[in-house]
Amino acid sequence: MPGHLSGKVAIVTGSSSGIGQSIATRLAADGATVVIDYRNHPEGAEETKKQIEAAGGKGITLQADVSSLVDVQRLVDEAWQQLGSCDILVNNAGIEKSADFWDVTEQDYDAVLDVNLKGVFFLTQAFVRHLREAKRPGRIINISSVHEDMAFPHFSTYCASKGGLRMLARTLAVELGPLGITINNIAPGAIMTPINKKLLDDKPKLNALLKNIPLGRMGMPEDVAAIAAFLASDDAAYITGSTYVIDGGLTVNYHEQ
Ligand code: NAD
């Protein structure tokens, strides 16, 4: 719905590629000014900005590693300084590392938890502190995963982080409701993005996965962006503490033999 987010400012983390790039472009097309956060791909962030401008929207790029407390504080401070407010936060940045549970290293555990859970926690805290001080409402949207609920063997760190996001959203919905701030999760299934490069290159594995998806295809980043746009809109004003699954039916798939 073009224009329905005009006057709003949205930060989208990790928006130099994949789902984040699509959400940034969609929120901008809907009227928001978007802060395109990136960690180490300025060229991807510039591409997002180009896509936003081609859609008639506005965006600025800011470098911030969400796993750094200094960086997340600076990200929110700069958004307020440059754009005058910050109304919507999309915690999208995320990574995954595969290993048998007994082989997971402390380094890999820290890498995944620091981006996917600690990053979300402290960026959200910085975002909320500004809103609270300004007495303004806000929207928080976390890109979690079907794996906030569904087992994913050999990705125990990823599941621990996304499961953490599930309870973080529920608890913060209660704590932030009186401030007029909502928080919801989007839980995508298999989406066509660079995070799935290995899977996309492995045809037998990909075909086995597709057989488990009732809609018979992987999701597109734009499918996820459409829910983010809804959750950022006035139509979603009374929704908080929920998870929106978008997986082509993957998690409810069941067949009698
Ligand atoms: P992606 O790899 O294209 O996007 C992840 C983005 O996060 C990248 O732009 C990366 O640079 C950024 N990032 C990583 N660490 C960062 C950090 N420390 N600071 C700032 N940015 C950082 O993959 P994607 O599929 O678009 O992933 C986006 C989100 O969606 C992730 O949270 C992921 O877990 C989630 N997700 C993806 C799928 C899927 O199938 N693609 C399914 C469920 C959930």
PDB file of C-alpha atoms and ligand atoms in Angstrom:
ATOM      1  CA  MET A   1       0.000   0.000   0.000  1.00  0.00           C
ATOM      2  CA  PRO A   2       2.107   2.952  -1.237  1.00  0.00           C
ATOM      3  CA  GLY A   3       2.375   5.896   1.132  1.00  0.00           C
ATOM      4  CA  HIS A   4       0.980   4.274   4.268  1.00  0.00           C
ATOM      5  CA  LEU A   5       4.345   4.511   6.050  1.00  0.00           C
ATOM      6  CA  SER A   6       5.129   8.080   4.984  1.00  0.00           C
ATOM      7  CA  GLY A   7       6.704  10.115   7.771  1.00  0.00           C
ATOM      8  CA  LYS A   8       8.059   6.966   9.425  1.00  0.00           C
ATOM      9  CA  VAL A   9      11.709   6.005   9.799  1.00  0.00           C
ATOM     10  CA  ALA A  10      12.694   2.321   9.729  1.00  0.00           C
ATOM     11  CA  ILE A  11      16.005   0.654  10.549  1.00  0.00           C
ATOM     12  CA  VAL A  12      16.512  -2.677   8.779  1.00  0.00           C
ATOM     13  CA  THR A  13      19.583  -4.593   9.946  1.00  0.00           C
ATOM     14  CA  GLY A  14      21.603  -6.679   7.505  1.00  0.00           C
ATOM     15  CA  SER A  15      19.778  -5.081   4.574  1.00  0.00           C
ATOM     16  CA  SER A  16      22.649  -5.347   2.101  1.00  0.00           C
ATOM     17  CA  SER A  17      21.265  -8.679   0.821  1.00  0.00           C
ATOM     18  CA  GLY A  18      18.450 -11.226   0.883  1.00  0.00           C
ATOM     19  CA  ILE A  19      15.362 -10.754   3.030  1.00  0.00           C
ATOM     20  CA  GLY A  20      16.665  -7.534   4.610  1.00  0.00           C
ATOM     21  CA  GLN A  21      17.227  -5.942   1.198  1.00  0.00           C
ATOM     22  CA  SER A  22      13.705  -6.847   0.160  1.00  0.00           C
ATOM     23  CA  ILE A  23      12.156  -5.548   3.406  1.00  0.00           C
ATOM     24  CA  ALA A  24      14.105  -2.270   3.144  1.00  0.00           C
ATOM     25  CA  THR A  25      12.923  -1.772  -0.429  1.00  0.00           C
ATOM     26  CA  ARG A  26       9.314  -2.626   0.416  1.00  0.00           C
ATOM     27  CA  LEU A  27       9.100  -0.356   3.490  1.00  0.00           C
ATOM     28  CA  ALA A  28      10.607   2.493   1.436  1.00  0.00           C
ATOM     29  CA  ALA A  29       8.155   1.866  -1.408  1.00  0.00           C
ATOM     30  CA  ASP A  30       5.408   2.122   1.219  1.00  0.00           C
ATOM     31  CA  GLY A  31       6.719   5.570   2.235  1.00  0.00           C
ATOM     32  CA  ALA A  32       9.174   5.014   5.105  1.00  0.00           C
ATOM     33  CA  THR A  33      12.662   6.493   5.103  1.00  0.00           C
ATOM     34  CA  VAL A  34      14.909   3.481   5.593  1.00  0.00           C
ATOM     35  CA  VAL A  35      18.223   3.138   7.388  1.00  0.00           C
ATOM     36  CA  ILE A  36      20.048   0.434   5.460  1.00  0.00           C
ATOM     37  CA  ASP A  37      22.348  -1.228   8.001  1.00  0.00           C
ATOM     38  CA  TYR A  38      25.208  -3.370   6.750  1.00  0.00           C
ATOM     39  CA  ARG A  39      28.205  -5.019   8.389  1.00  0.00           C
ATOM     40  CA  ASN A  40      30.828  -5.446   5.686  1.00  0.00           C
ATOM     41  CA  HIS A  41      29.143  -5.200   2.278  1.00  0.00           C
ATOM     42  CA  PRO A  42      28.861  -1.487   1.436  1.00  0.00           C
ATOM     43  CA  GLU A  43      28.281  -2.422  -2.218  1.00  0.00           C
ATOM     44  CA  GLY A  44      25.211  -4.484  -1.229  1.00  0.00           C
ATOM     45  CA  ALA A  45      23.916  -1.583   0.864  1.00  0.00           C
ATOM     46  CA  GLU A  46      24.403   0.782  -2.100  1.00  0.00           C
ATOM     47  CA  GLU A  47      22.466  -1.673  -4.281  1.00  0.00           C
ATOM     48  CA  THR A  48      19.604  -1.607  -1.737  1.00  0.00           C
ATOM     49  CA  LYS A  49      19.683   2.194  -1.813  1.00  0.00           C
ATOM     50  CA  LYS A  50      19.524   2.145  -5.630  1.00  0.00           C
ATOM     51  CA  GLN A  51      16.519  -0.199  -5.534  1.00  0.00           C
ATOM     52  CA  ILE A  52      14.818   2.097  -3.008  1.00  0.00           C
ATOM     53  CA  GLU A  53      15.426   5.182  -5.115  1.00  0.00           C
ATOM     54  CA  ALA A  54      14.222   3.378  -8.243  1.00  0.00           C
ATOM     55  CA  ALA A  55      10.964   2.710  -6.360  1.00  0.00           C
ATOM     56  CA  GLY A  56      10.724   6.438  -5.544  1.00  0.00           C
ATOM     57  CA  GLY A  57      11.739   5.970  -1.881  1.00  0.00           C
ATOM     58  CA  LYS A  58      14.392   7.351   0.474  1.00  0.00           C
ATOM     59  CA  GLY A  59      17.174   5.521   2.268  1.00  0.00           C
ATOM     60  CA  ILE A  60      20.528   6.121   3.925  1.00  0.00           C
ATOM     61  CA  THR A  61      23.254   3.552   4.477  1.00  0.00           C
ATOM     62  CA  LEU A  62      24.916   3.108   7.886  1.00  0.00           C
ATOM     63  CA  GLN A  63      27.613   0.603   8.794  1.00  0.00           C
ATOM     64  CA  ALA A  64      27.040  -1.210  12.106  1.00  0.00           C
ATOM     65  CA  ASP A  65      27.897  -4.688  13.321  1.00  0.00           C
ATOM     66  CA  VAL A  66      24.833  -5.686  15.359  1.00  0.00           C
ATOM     67  CA  SER A  67      26.936  -7.892  17.628  1.00  0.00           C
ATOM     68  CA  SER A  68      28.771  -4.788  18.916  1.00  0.00           C
ATOM     69  CA  LEU A  69      27.080  -2.773  21.680  1.00  0.00           C
ATOM     70  CA  VAL A  70      28.955   0.352  20.612  1.00  0.00           C
ATOM     71  CA  ASP A  71      27.788  -0.084  17.019  1.00  0.00           C
ATOM     72  CA  VAL A  72      24.095  -0.682  17.827  1.00  0.00           C
ATOM     73  CA  GLN A  73      24.021   2.396  20.064  1.00  0.00           C
ATOM     74  CA  ARG A  74      25.638   4.473  17.315  1.00  0.00           C
ATOM     75  CA  LEU A  75      23.204   3.075  14.722  1.00  0.00           C
ATOM     76  CA  VAL A  76      20.149   4.271  16.650  1.00  0.00           C
ATOM     77  CA  ASP A  77      21.772   7.582  17.677  1.00  0.00           C
ATOM     78  CA  GLU A  78      22.706   8.371  14.066  1.00  0.00           C
ATOM     79  CA  ALA A  79      19.262   7.428  12.762  1.00  0.00           C
ATOM     80  CA  TRP A  80      17.654   9.872  15.230  1.00  0.00           C
ATOM     81  CA  GLN A  81      20.241  12.571  14.526  1.00  0.00           C
ATOM     82  CA  GLN A  82      20.035  12.342  10.735  1.00  0.00           C
ATOM     83  CA  LEU A  83      16.326  11.599  10.342  1.00  0.00           C
ATOM     84  CA  GLY A  84      14.717  13.068  13.478  1.00  0.00           C
ATOM     85  CA  SER A  85      13.053   9.892  14.771  1.00  0.00           C
ATOM     86  CA  CYS A  86      13.019   6.155  14.469  1.00  0.00           C
ATOM     87  CA  ASP A  87       9.665   4.372  14.480  1.00  0.00           C
ATOM     88  CA  ILE A  88      10.248   0.879  13.129  1.00  0.00           C
ATOM     89  CA  LEU A  89      13.058  -1.562  13.860  1.00  0.00           C
ATOM     90  CA  VAL A  90      13.458  -4.702  11.768  1.00  0.00           C
ATOM     91  CA  ASN A  91      15.961  -7.079  13.366  1.00  0.00           C
ATOM     92  CA  ASN A  92      16.844  -9.067  10.277  1.00  0.00           C
ATOM     93  CA  ALA A  93      20.630  -9.644  10.421  1.00  0.00           C
ATOM     94  CA  GLY A  94      21.400 -13.291  11.090  1.00  0.00           C
ATOM     95  CA  ILE A  95      23.932 -16.020  10.462  1.00  0.00           C
ATOM     96  CA  GLU A  96      24.007 -19.806  10.749  1.00  0.00           C
ATOM     97  CA  LYS A  97      26.786 -22.344  11.217  1.00  0.00           C
ATOM     98  CA  SER A  98      26.406 -26.067  10.759  1.00  0.00           C
ATOM     99  CA  ALA A  99      28.093 -28.653  13.010  1.00  0.00           C
ATOM    100  CA  ASP A 100      27.230 -31.790  14.945  1.00  0.00           C
ATOM    101  CA  PHE A 101      26.364 -30.716  18.479  1.00  0.00           C
ATOM    102  CA  TRP A 102      29.475 -32.428  19.928  1.00  0.00           C
ATOM    103  CA  ASP A 103      31.747 -30.474  17.572  1.00  0.00           C
ATOM    104  CA  VAL A 104      30.364 -26.955  18.151  1.00  0.00           C
ATOM    105  CA  THR A 105      33.168 -24.590  19.191  1.00  0.00           C
ATOM    106  CA  GLU A 106      32.868 -21.715  21.618  1.00  0.00           C
ATOM    107  CA  GLN A 107      33.854 -19.408  18.759  1.00  0.00           C
ATOM    108  CA  ASP A 108      30.996 -20.584  16.538  1.00  0.00           C
ATOM    109  CA  TYR A 109      28.526 -20.521  19.440  1.00  0.00           C
ATOM    110  CA  ASP A 110      29.507 -16.914  20.222  1.00  0.00           C
ATOM    111  CA  ALA A 111      29.393 -15.875  16.548  1.00  0.00           C
ATOM    112  CA  VAL A 112      25.822 -17.113  16.053  1.00  0.00           C
ATOM    113  CA  LEU A 113      24.398 -16.071  19.437  1.00  0.00           C
ATOM    114  CA  ASP A 114      26.111 -12.666  19.284  1.00  0.00           C
ATOM    115  CA  VAL A 115      24.446 -11.731  15.983  1.00  0.00           C
ATOM    116  CA  ASN A 116      21.108 -13.552  16.207  1.00  0.00           C
ATOM    117  CA  LEU A 117      20.234 -12.981  19.880  1.00  0.00           C
ATOM    118  CA  LYS A 118      22.563 -10.561  21.674  1.00  0.00           C
ATOM    119  CA  GLY A 119      22.499  -8.223  18.666  1.00  0.00           C
ATOM    120  CA  VAL A 120      18.695  -8.189  18.614  1.00  0.00           C
ATOM    121  CA  PHE A 121      18.543  -7.762  22.403  1.00  0.00           C
ATOM    122  CA  PHE A 122      20.783  -4.702  22.690  1.00  0.00           C
ATOM    123  CA  LEU A 123      19.748  -2.989  19.458  1.00  0.00           C
ATOM    124  CA  THR A 124      16.131  -3.321  20.583  1.00  0.00           C
ATOM    125  CA  GLN A 125      17.123  -1.896  23.977  1.00  0.00           C
ATOM    126  CA  ALA A 126      18.789   1.139  22.324  1.00  0.00           C
ATOM    127  CA  PHE A 127      15.720   1.619  20.068  1.00  0.00           C
ATOM    128  CA  VAL A 128      13.302   1.406  23.014  1.00  0.00           C
ATOM    129  CA  ARG A 129      15.328   3.807  25.192  1.00  0.00           C
ATOM    130  CA  HIS A 130      15.064   6.526  22.527  1.00  0.00           C
ATOM    131  CA  LEU A 131      11.320   5.976  22.034  1.00  0.00           C
ATOM    132  CA  ARG A 132      10.699   5.952  25.775  1.00  0.00           C
ATOM    133  CA  GLU A 133      12.563   9.214  26.243  1.00  0.00           C
ATOM    134  CA  ALA A 134      10.672  10.809  23.334  1.00  0.00           C
ATOM    135  CA  LYS A 135       7.363   9.274  24.531  1.00  0.00           C
ATOM    136  CA  ARG A 136       6.705   7.854  21.075  1.00  0.00           C
ATOM    137  CA  PRO A 137       5.156   4.528  20.013  1.00  0.00           C
ATOM    138  CA  GLY A 138       7.066   2.057  17.868  1.00  0.00           C
ATOM    139  CA  ARG A 139       7.177  -1.236  16.030  1.00  0.00           C
ATOM    140  CA  ILE A 140       9.735  -4.010  16.419  1.00  0.00           C
ATOM    141  CA  ILE A 141       9.795  -6.853  13.895  1.00  0.00           C
ATOM    142  CA  ASN A 142      12.224  -9.733  14.358  1.00  0.00           C
ATOM    143  CA  ILE A 143      13.079 -12.075  11.522  1.00  0.00           C
ATOM    144  CA  SER A 144      13.355 -15.293  13.474  1.00  0.00           C
ATOM    145  CA  SER A 145      12.756 -18.598  11.668  1.00  0.00           C
ATOM    146  CA  VAL A 146      10.533 -21.679  11.642  1.00  0.00           C
ATOM    147  CA  HIS A 147      13.426 -22.906  13.782  1.00  0.00           C
ATOM    148  CA  GLU A 148      12.217 -20.797  16.692  1.00  0.00           C
ATOM    149  CA  ASP A 149       9.932 -23.819  17.111  1.00  0.00           C
ATOM    150  CA  MET A 150      10.984 -26.620  14.793  1.00  0.00           C
ATOM    151  CA  ALA A 151      14.061 -28.815  15.288  1.00  0.00           C
ATOM    152  CA  PHE A 152      16.986 -28.367  12.896  1.00  0.00           C
ATOM    153  CA  PRO A 153      19.604 -31.040  13.609  1.00  0.00           C
ATOM    154  CA  HIS A 154      23.232 -29.887  13.191  1.00  0.00           C
ATOM    155  CA  PHE A 155      22.195 -26.243  13.660  1.00  0.00           C
ATOM    156  CA  SER A 156      21.853 -26.214  17.453  1.00  0.00           C
ATOM    157  CA  THR A 157      23.357 -22.722  17.837  1.00  0.00           C
ATOM    158  CA  TYR A 158      20.938 -21.313  15.245  1.00  0.00           C
ATOM    159  CA  CYS A 159      17.954 -23.002  16.943  1.00  0.00           C
ATOM    160  CA  ALA A 160      19.039 -21.755  20.385  1.00  0.00           C
ATOM    161  CA  SER A 161      19.236 -18.189  19.026  1.00  0.00           C
ATOM    162  CA  LYS A 162      15.913 -18.261  17.179  1.00  0.00           C
ATOM    163  CA  GLY A 163      14.166 -20.013  20.092  1.00  0.00           C
ATOM    164  CA  GLY A 164      15.517 -17.201  22.274  1.00  0.00           C
ATOM    165  CA  LEU A 165      13.875 -14.673  19.951  1.00  0.00           C
ATOM    166  CA  ARG A 166      10.555 -16.430  20.456  1.00  0.00           C
ATOM    167  CA  MET A 167      10.525 -15.810  24.216  1.00  0.00           C
ATOM    168  CA  LEU A 168      12.162 -12.401  23.898  1.00  0.00           C
ATOM    169  CA  ALA A 169       9.247 -11.218  21.725  1.00  0.00           C
ATOM    170  CA  ARG A 170       6.655 -12.640  24.092  1.00  0.00           C
ATOM    171  CA  THR A 171       8.239 -11.093  27.181  1.00  0.00           C
ATOM    172  CA  LEU A 172       8.884  -7.712  25.578  1.00  0.00           C
ATOM    173  CA  ALA A 173       5.301  -7.578  24.266  1.00  0.00           C
ATOM    174  CA  VAL A 174       4.208  -7.477  27.914  1.00  0.00           C
ATOM    175  CA  GLU A 175       6.897  -5.071  29.067  1.00  0.00           C
ATOM    176  CA  LEU A 176       6.652  -2.668  26.101  1.00  0.00           C
ATOM    177  CA  GLY A 177       2.874  -2.737  25.563  1.00  0.00           C
ATOM    178  CA  PRO A 178       2.272   0.112  28.058  1.00  0.00           C
ATOM    179  CA  LEU A 179       4.769   2.225  26.068  1.00  0.00           C
ATOM    180  CA  GLY A 180       2.759   1.705  22.866  1.00  0.00           C
ATOM    181  CA  ILE A 181       5.532  -0.386  21.349  1.00  0.00           C
ATOM    182  CA  THR A 182       4.624  -3.655  19.626  1.00  0.00           C
ATOM    183  CA  ILE A 183       6.969  -6.555  18.917  1.00  0.00           C
ATOM    184  CA  ASN A 184       6.337  -9.500  16.634  1.00  0.00           C
ATOM    185  CA  ASN A 185       8.360 -12.192  14.921  1.00  0.00           C
ATOM    186  CA  ILE A 186       8.272 -13.378  11.345  1.00  0.00           C
ATOM    187  CA  ALA A 187       9.284 -17.033  11.042  1.00  0.00           C
ATOM    188  CA  PRO A 188      10.276 -17.843   7.456  1.00  0.00           C
ATOM    189  CA  GLY A 189      10.715 -21.385   6.155  1.00  0.00           C
ATOM    190  CA  ALA A 190      13.052 -21.912   3.199  1.00  0.00           C
ATOM    191  CA  ILE A 191      13.586 -18.620   1.396  1.00  0.00           C
ATOM    192  CA  MET A 192      15.668 -18.076  -1.744  1.00  0.00           C
ATOM    193  CA  THR A 193      18.613 -16.016  -0.384  1.00  0.00           C
ATOM    194  CA  PRO A 194      22.422 -16.228  -0.110  1.00  0.00           C
ATOM    195  CA  ILE A 195      22.178 -17.893   3.355  1.00  0.00           C
ATOM    196  CA  ASN A 196      20.901 -21.017   1.514  1.00  0.00           C
ATOM    197  CA  LYS A 197      23.608 -21.055  -1.157  1.00  0.00           C
ATOM    198  CA  LYS A 198      24.871 -24.550  -0.192  1.00  0.00           C
ATOM    199  CA  LEU A 199      21.344 -25.966  -0.287  1.00  0.00           C
ATOM    200  CA  LEU A 200      20.522 -24.271  -3.591  1.00  0.00           C
ATOM    201  CA  ASP A 201      23.677 -25.805  -5.126  1.00  0.00           C
ATOM    202  CA  ASP A 202      22.769 -29.322  -3.888  1.00  0.00           C
ATOM    203  CA  LYS A 203      19.991 -30.472  -6.267  1.00  0.00           C
ATOM    204  CA  PRO A 204      19.079 -33.802  -4.511  1.00  0.00           C
ATOM    205  CA  LYS A 205      18.824 -32.044  -1.133  1.00  0.00           C
ATOM    206  CA  LEU A 206      16.855 -29.183  -2.642  1.00  0.00           C
ATOM    207  CA  ASN A 207      14.395 -31.561  -4.350  1.00  0.00           C
ATOM    208  CA  ALA A 208      13.893 -33.479  -1.074  1.00  0.00           C
ATOM    209  CA  LEU A 209      13.097 -30.196   0.676  1.00  0.00           C
ATOM    210  CA  LEU A 210      10.701 -29.067  -2.053  1.00  0.00           C
ATOM    211  CA  LYS A 211       8.754 -32.331  -1.640  1.00  0.00           C
ATOM    212  CA  ASN A 212       8.117 -31.284   1.981  1.00  0.00           C
ATOM    213  CA  ILE A 213       6.697 -27.902   1.020  1.00  0.00           C
ATOM    214  CA  PRO A 214       2.986 -28.170   0.126  1.00  0.00           C
ATOM    215  CA  LEU A 215       3.139 -25.041  -2.054  1.00  0.00           C
ATOM    216  CA  GLY A 216       5.970 -26.717  -3.985  1.00  0.00           C
ATOM    217  CA  ARG A 217       8.452 -23.863  -4.064  1.00  0.00           C
ATOM    218  CA  MET A 218      10.857 -21.951  -1.884  1.00  0.00           C
ATOM    219  CA  GLY A 219       9.710 -18.582  -0.608  1.00  0.00           C
ATOM    220  CA  MET A 220      10.974 -15.345  -2.112  1.00  0.00           C
ATOM    221  CA  PRO A 221      12.354 -12.451  -0.029  1.00  0.00           C
ATOM    222  CA  GLU A 222       9.384 -10.391  -1.291  1.00  0.00           C
ATOM    223  CA  ASP A 223       6.977 -12.871   0.354  1.00  0.00           C
ATOM    224  CA  VAL A 224       8.597 -12.087   3.711  1.00  0.00           C
ATOM    225  CA  ALA A 225       8.737  -8.345   3.015  1.00  0.00           C
ATOM    226  CA  ALA A 226       4.959  -8.296   2.521  1.00  0.00           C
ATOM    227  CA  ILE A 227       4.355  -9.452   6.123  1.00  0.00           C
ATOM    228  CA  ALA A 228       6.922  -6.990   7.444  1.00  0.00           C
ATOM    229  CA  ALA A 229       5.067  -4.186   5.622  1.00  0.00           C
ATOM    230  CA  PHE A 230       1.800  -5.354   7.206  1.00  0.00           C
ATOM    231  CA  LEU A 231       3.295  -5.568  10.713  1.00  0.00           C
ATOM    232  CA  ALA A 232       4.725  -2.059  10.310  1.00  0.00           C
ATOM    233  CA  SER A 233       1.361  -0.664   9.188  1.00  0.00           C
ATOM    234  CA  ASP A 234      -1.544   0.847  11.146  1.00  0.00           C
ATOM    235  CA  ASP A 235      -3.575  -2.275  10.273  1.00  0.00           C
ATOM    236  CA  ALA A 236      -1.337  -4.235  12.679  1.00  0.00           C
ATOM    237  CA  ALA A 237      -1.723  -1.777  15.575  1.00  0.00           C
ATOM    238  CA  TYR A 238      -3.341  -4.368  17.886  1.00  0.00           C
ATOM    239  CA  ILE A 239      -0.889  -7.207  17.228  1.00  0.00           C
ATOM    240  CA  THR A 240       1.946  -7.898  19.630  1.00  0.00           C
ATOM    241  CA  GLY A 241       3.778 -10.930  21.020  1.00  0.00           C
ATOM    242  CA  SER A 242       2.970 -13.073  17.970  1.00  0.00           C
ATOM    243  CA  THR A 243       4.938 -15.068  15.442  1.00  0.00           C
ATOM    244  CA  TYR A 244       3.889 -15.080  11.794  1.00  0.00           C
ATOM    245  CA  VAL A 245       4.986 -18.275  10.059  1.00  0.00           C
ATOM    246  CA  ILE A 246       5.634 -17.969   6.311  1.00  0.00           C
ATOM    247  CA  ASP A 247       6.788 -21.341   5.010  1.00  0.00           C
ATOM    248  CA  GLY A 248       4.545 -22.577   2.167  1.00  0.00           C
ATOM    249  CA  GLY A 249       3.027 -25.085   4.620  1.00  0.00           C
ATOM    250  CA  LEU A 250       6.354 -26.757   5.555  1.00  0.00           C
ATOM    251  CA  THR A 251       5.802 -26.920   9.306  1.00  0.00           C
ATOM    252  CA  VAL A 252       2.252 -28.291   9.127  1.00  0.00           C
ATOM    253  CA  ASN A 253       3.017 -30.841   6.438  1.00  0.00           C
ATOM    254  CA  TYR A 254       1.787 -34.307   7.354  1.00  0.00           C
ATOM    255  CA  HIS A 255       0.841 -37.351   5.268  1.00  0.00           C
ATOM    256  CA  GLU A 256      -0.736 -40.664   6.294  1.00  0.00           C
ATOM    257  CA  GLN A 257       1.501 -43.411   4.834  1.00  0.00           C
TER     258      GLN A 257
HETATM  259  P1  NAD B   1      21.521 -13.271   4.039  1.00  0.00           P
HETATM  260  O1  NAD B   1      22.766 -13.982   4.374  1.00  0.00           O
HETATM  261  O2  NAD B   1      21.345 -12.746   2.657  1.00  0.00           O
HETATM  262  O3  NAD B   1      21.242 -12.063   5.029  1.00  0.00           O
HETATM  263  C1  NAD B   1      21.791 -11.928   6.304  1.00  0.00           C
HETATM  264  C2  NAD B   1      22.285 -10.519   6.420  1.00  0.00           C
HETATM  265  O4  NAD B   1      22.733 -10.277   7.756  1.00  0.00           O
HETATM  266  C3  NAD B   1      23.476 -10.250   5.475  1.00  0.00           C
HETATM  267  O5  NAD B   1      23.246  -9.045   4.785  1.00  0.00           O
HETATM  268  C4  NAD B   1      24.647 -10.111   6.442  1.00  0.00           C
HETATM  269  O6  NAD B   1      25.660  -9.239   5.964  1.00  0.00           O
HETATM  270  C5  NAD B   1      23.931  -9.545   7.657  1.00  0.00           C
HETATM  271  N1  NAD B   1      24.712  -9.703   8.888  1.00  0.00           N
HETATM  272  C6  NAD B   1      25.301 -10.819   9.366  1.00  0.00           C
HETATM  273  N2  NAD B   1      25.954 -10.545  10.507  1.00  0.00           N
HETATM  274  C7  NAD B   1      25.762  -9.229  10.753  1.00  0.00           C
HETATM  275  C8  NAD B   1      26.190  -8.352  11.783  1.00  0.00           C
HETATM  276  N3  NAD B   1      26.969  -8.784  12.779  1.00  0.00           N
HETATM  277  N4  NAD B   1      25.807  -7.053  11.725  1.00  0.00           N
HETATM  278  C9  NAD B   1      25.035  -6.597  10.710  1.00  0.00           C
HETATM  279  N5  NAD B   1      24.606  -7.389   9.700  1.00  0.00           N
HETATM  280  C10 NAD B   1      24.979  -8.681   9.722  1.00  0.00           C
HETATM  281  O7  NAD B   1      20.346 -14.298   4.381  1.00  0.00           O
HETATM  282  P2  NAD B   1      18.778 -14.061   4.620  1.00  0.00           P
HETATM  283  O8  NAD B   1      18.134 -15.339   4.327  1.00  0.00           O
HETATM  284  O9  NAD B   1      18.309 -12.837   3.926  1.00  0.00           O
HETATM  285  O10 NAD B   1      18.710 -13.859   6.209  1.00  0.00           O
HETATM  286  C11 NAD B   1      18.011 -12.804   6.842  1.00  0.00           C
HETATM  287  C12 NAD B   1      17.379 -13.319   8.127  1.00  0.00           C
HETATM  288  O11 NAD B   1      16.365 -14.248   7.798  1.00  0.00           O
HETATM  289  C13 NAD B   1      18.336 -14.027   9.067  1.00  0.00           C
HETATM  290  O12 NAD B   1      18.068 -13.632  10.408  1.00  0.00           O
HETATM  291  C14 NAD B   1      17.994 -15.477   8.878  1.00  0.00           C
HETATM  292  O13 NAD B   1      18.280 -16.267  10.006  1.00  0.00           O
HETATM  293  C15 NAD B   1      16.503 -15.376   8.617  1.00  0.00           C
HETATM  294  N6  NAD B   1      15.920 -16.535   7.974  1.00  0.00           N
HETATM  295  C16 NAD B   1      16.255 -16.874   6.693  1.00  0.00           C
HETATM  296  C17 NAD B   1      15.681 -17.994   6.109  1.00  0.00           C
HETATM  297  C18 NAD B   1      15.992 -18.426   4.700  1.00  0.00           C
HETATM  298  O14 NAD B   1      15.620 -19.544   4.315  1.00  0.00           O
HETATM  299  N7  NAD B   1      16.659 -17.615   3.900  1.00  0.00           N
HETATM  300  C19 NAD B   1      14.752 -18.759   6.820  1.00  0.00           C
HETATM  301  C20 NAD B   1      14.446 -18.380   8.120  1.00  0.00           C
HETATM  302  C21 NAD B   1      15.024 -17.274   8.677  1.00  0.00           C
END
